[in-house]
Structures are given as C-alpha cells and as structure tokens.
Amino acid sequence: MKQFWRRWTYEVPLAIGDALWEVLVVQLAALLDRLTVRKAIAFIPVIILIAAYYHSIPIPPELMLIGDFLAYIDIFSVLFLLGVLSRITTIMFVVKQAAARIAVLAGSVTARMQRLDIRHGRQRSTPTRPRRKPSASEDDRAYGSVWGEVAFA
C-alpha cells in the first residue's frame, strides 16, 4: 500500500508536471522560434473562419475582404515593393540627371573663370609705360601744321 500511495501522490503528479512542462514550455518555445510574422498573419483568416463557424454567425463582408487580403499578403507585398522600387528608380534617375547638370555647369563656370584670367591681373603699383606716338608719314610732315589746325578746330 505504501508503494501505491507513493506512486499516486509522488510519481504520477511529477509525470503529469513533466508532460505539461514539455508541451506548454519546451514545444511551445520551439513553435514560437519557428513562427514568423508572415505565418501569424496568414493564420488570422483561419481563426476568423473557425470563430464564424463555431458561433454560427454570418461573417460580414469586411472580415471576408480582410481575410482575403491576409491570405494573399505575399502578392500584395510584392506589388507594393515593386511600386516603391519604381518610385525610387525614378527619383534616382532625376538625382543622377541633376548631378550631371551641376557637373556640366561647374565645368563651364571654371572654364569661363580661366578665360577671364582674374589671377594674373596687372599690379596697380607698377607704373604704366608711356605710349609711343606713331611716326608721322611723309605727307603728314609736309602738311603737318595745316592738318593739325584743321583737325583740332
């Protein structure tokens, strides 16, 4: 009788506790390790259908639409990503063209600055050379006084 009592008060509760620990802790942790957000979202329509059949209530069309959306979330996510990528590609194209135009503009500005030659200007402190008067031709020498008076009169 002592063996029987020990078995049902000590060994059986320990075996039940070990089994519960295995199922509720160890296997649940393994399940949660394998569970992803995608799998959890894909399981929501199943829960909605089970709840609707269990309670024998009609499912509103909104819940059916949400269930369909969640069932096809992979397709919707791919379409969404393609839309985002096409916008990013367009933005990158515009940025690339703007950068090319800025580079051309900068190149033309530097070329014009070199043509102006601002760096090699004449120093203001140096005296200017006196200009030579052009030599008078033979005709000007003969009629120099006449032409000079007429020109300045």
Coordinates of C-alpha atoms in Angstrom, one line a residue:
M1 CA 0.0 0.0 0.0
K2 CA 2.9 2.3 0.7
Q3 CA 4.2 1.8 -2.8
F4 CA 0.8 2.5 -4.3
W5 CA 0.4 5.7 -2.2
R6 CA 3.9 6.9 -3.2
R7 CA 3.2 6.2 -6.8
W8 CA -0.1 8.2 -7.0
T9 CA 1.0 11.0 -4.7
Y10 CA 4.5 11.5 -5.9
E11 CA 5.4 9.8 -9.2
V12 CA 2.1 10.4 -11.2
P13 CA 1.9 14.2 -10.4
L14 CA 5.6 14.5 -11.3
A15 CA 5.0 12.7 -14.6
I16 CA 2.0 14.9 -15.3
G17 CA 4.1 18.0 -14.4
D18 CA 6.9 16.9 -16.7
A19 CA 4.4 16.2 -19.6
L20 CA 2.8 19.7 -19.1
W21 CA 6.3 21.3 -19.0
E22 CA 7.3 19.5 -22.2
V23 CA 4.1 20.6 -24.1
L24 CA 3.5 24.1 -22.6
V25 CA 7.1 25.3 -22.3
V26 CA 9.5 23.3 -24.5
Q27 CA 7.4 22.6 -27.5
L28 CA 5.6 26.0 -27.3
A29 CA 9.1 27.7 -27.3
A30 CA 10.1 25.6 -30.3
L31 CA 6.9 26.6 -32.1
L32 CA 7.4 30.2 -31.4
D33 CA 11.0 30.0 -32.6
R34 CA 9.7 28.8 -36.0
L35 CA 6.8 31.2 -36.1
T36 CA 7.2 34.3 -38.3
V37 CA 5.1 37.3 -38.7
R38 CA 4.1 36.1 -42.1
K39 CA 2.9 32.8 -40.7
A40 CA 1.0 34.5 -37.9
I41 CA -0.8 36.9 -40.4
A42 CA -1.6 34.1 -42.7
F43 CA -3.3 32.2 -39.8
I44 CA -5.7 35.1 -39.0
P45 CA -8.2 34.2 -41.7
V46 CA -8.3 30.6 -40.3
I47 CA -9.2 32.0 -36.9
I48 CA -11.9 34.2 -38.3
L49 CA -13.5 31.2 -40.2
I50 CA -13.3 29.0 -37.1
A51 CA -14.9 31.7 -34.9
A52 CA -17.7 32.2 -37.5
Y53 CA -18.5 28.5 -37.8
Y54 CA -18.3 27.9 -34.1
H55 CA -20.7 30.7 -33.3
S56 CA -23.0 30.1 -36.3
I57 CA -23.0 33.8 -37.2
P58 CA -22.7 35.2 -40.7
I59 CA -19.3 36.8 -41.5
P60 CA -19.5 40.4 -42.5
P61 CA -18.1 41.2 -46.0
E62 CA -15.4 43.4 -44.4
L63 CA -14.0 40.4 -42.5
M64 CA -14.0 38.3 -45.6
L65 CA -12.2 41.0 -47.5
I66 CA -9.6 41.3 -44.7
G67 CA -9.3 37.5 -44.7
D68 CA -8.7 37.5 -48.5
F69 CA -6.2 40.3 -48.2
L70 CA -4.3 38.5 -45.4
A71 CA -4.4 35.2 -47.4
Y72 CA -2.8 37.0 -50.4
I73 CA -0.5 39.2 -48.4
D74 CA 2.5 37.9 -50.3
I75 CA 1.1 39.0 -53.6
F76 CA 0.1 42.4 -52.2
S77 CA 3.5 42.9 -50.6
V78 CA 5.4 42.1 -53.9
L79 CA 3.2 44.6 -55.8
F80 CA 3.7 47.2 -53.1
L81 CA 7.5 46.7 -53.2
L82 CA 7.5 46.9 -57.0
G83 CA 5.6 50.2 -56.7
V84 CA 8.1 51.6 -54.2
L85 CA 11.1 50.4 -56.2
S86 CA 9.8 52.1 -59.4
R87 CA 9.4 55.4 -57.5
I88 CA 12.9 55.0 -56.0
T89 CA 14.2 54.3 -59.5
T90 CA 12.5 57.4 -60.9
I91 CA 13.9 59.5 -58.0
M92 CA 17.4 58.2 -58.5
F93 CA 17.2 59.0 -62.3
V94 CA 16.2 62.6 -61.5
V95 CA 19.0 62.9 -59.0
K96 CA 21.5 61.5 -61.4
Q97 CA 20.5 63.9 -64.1
A98 CA 20.6 66.8 -61.7
A99 CA 24.1 65.8 -60.6
A100 CA 25.2 65.6 -64.3
R101 CA 23.8 69.1 -65.0
I102 CA 25.5 70.5 -61.9
A103 CA 28.8 69.0 -63.0
V104 CA 28.5 70.5 -66.5
L105 CA 27.6 73.9 -65.0
A106 CA 30.6 73.8 -62.7
G107 CA 32.9 72.9 -65.6
S108 CA 31.6 75.7 -67.7
V109 CA 32.0 78.2 -64.8
T110 CA 35.6 77.1 -64.2
A111 CA 36.3 77.4 -67.9
R112 CA 34.9 81.0 -68.0
M113 CA 36.8 81.9 -64.9
Q114 CA 40.0 80.8 -66.6
R115 CA 39.2 82.8 -69.7
L116 CA 38.7 86.0 -67.6
D117 CA 42.1 85.4 -66.1
I118 CA 41.4 87.1 -62.8
R119 CA 44.5 85.6 -61.2
H120 CA 47.0 87.4 -63.5
G121 CA 45.8 91.0 -63.4
R122 CA 48.2 93.9 -63.7
Q123 CA 49.5 95.2 -60.4
R124 CA 48.3 98.6 -59.5
S125 CA 51.7 99.8 -58.1
T126 CA 53.7 99.4 -61.3
P127 CA 53.9 102.4 -63.5
T128 CA 52.4 102.3 -66.9
R129 CA 54.7 102.6 -69.9
P130 CA 54.4 105.8 -71.9
R131 CA 52.8 105.2 -75.2
R132 CA 54.7 105.8 -78.3
K133 CA 53.2 108.2 -80.8
P134 CA 53.0 106.8 -84.3
S135 CA 55.6 108.3 -86.5
A136 CA 54.2 110.8 -89.0
S137 CA 54.2 109.8 -92.6
E138 CA 55.8 111.9 -95.3
D139 CA 52.5 113.5 -96.2
D140 CA 51.8 114.4 -92.6
R141 CA 55.2 116.0 -92.2
A142 CA 54.7 118.2 -95.2
Y143 CA 51.3 119.4 -94.3
G144 CA 51.6 118.9 -90.5
S145 CA 50.6 122.3 -89.4
V146 CA 47.6 122.5 -91.7
W147 CA 46.2 119.2 -90.8
G148 CA 46.8 119.8 -87.2
E149 CA 44.9 123.0 -87.1
V150 CA 42.0 121.6 -89.2
A151 CA 41.8 118.5 -87.0
F152 CA 41.5 120.4 -83.7
A153 CA 39.5 123.4 -84.9

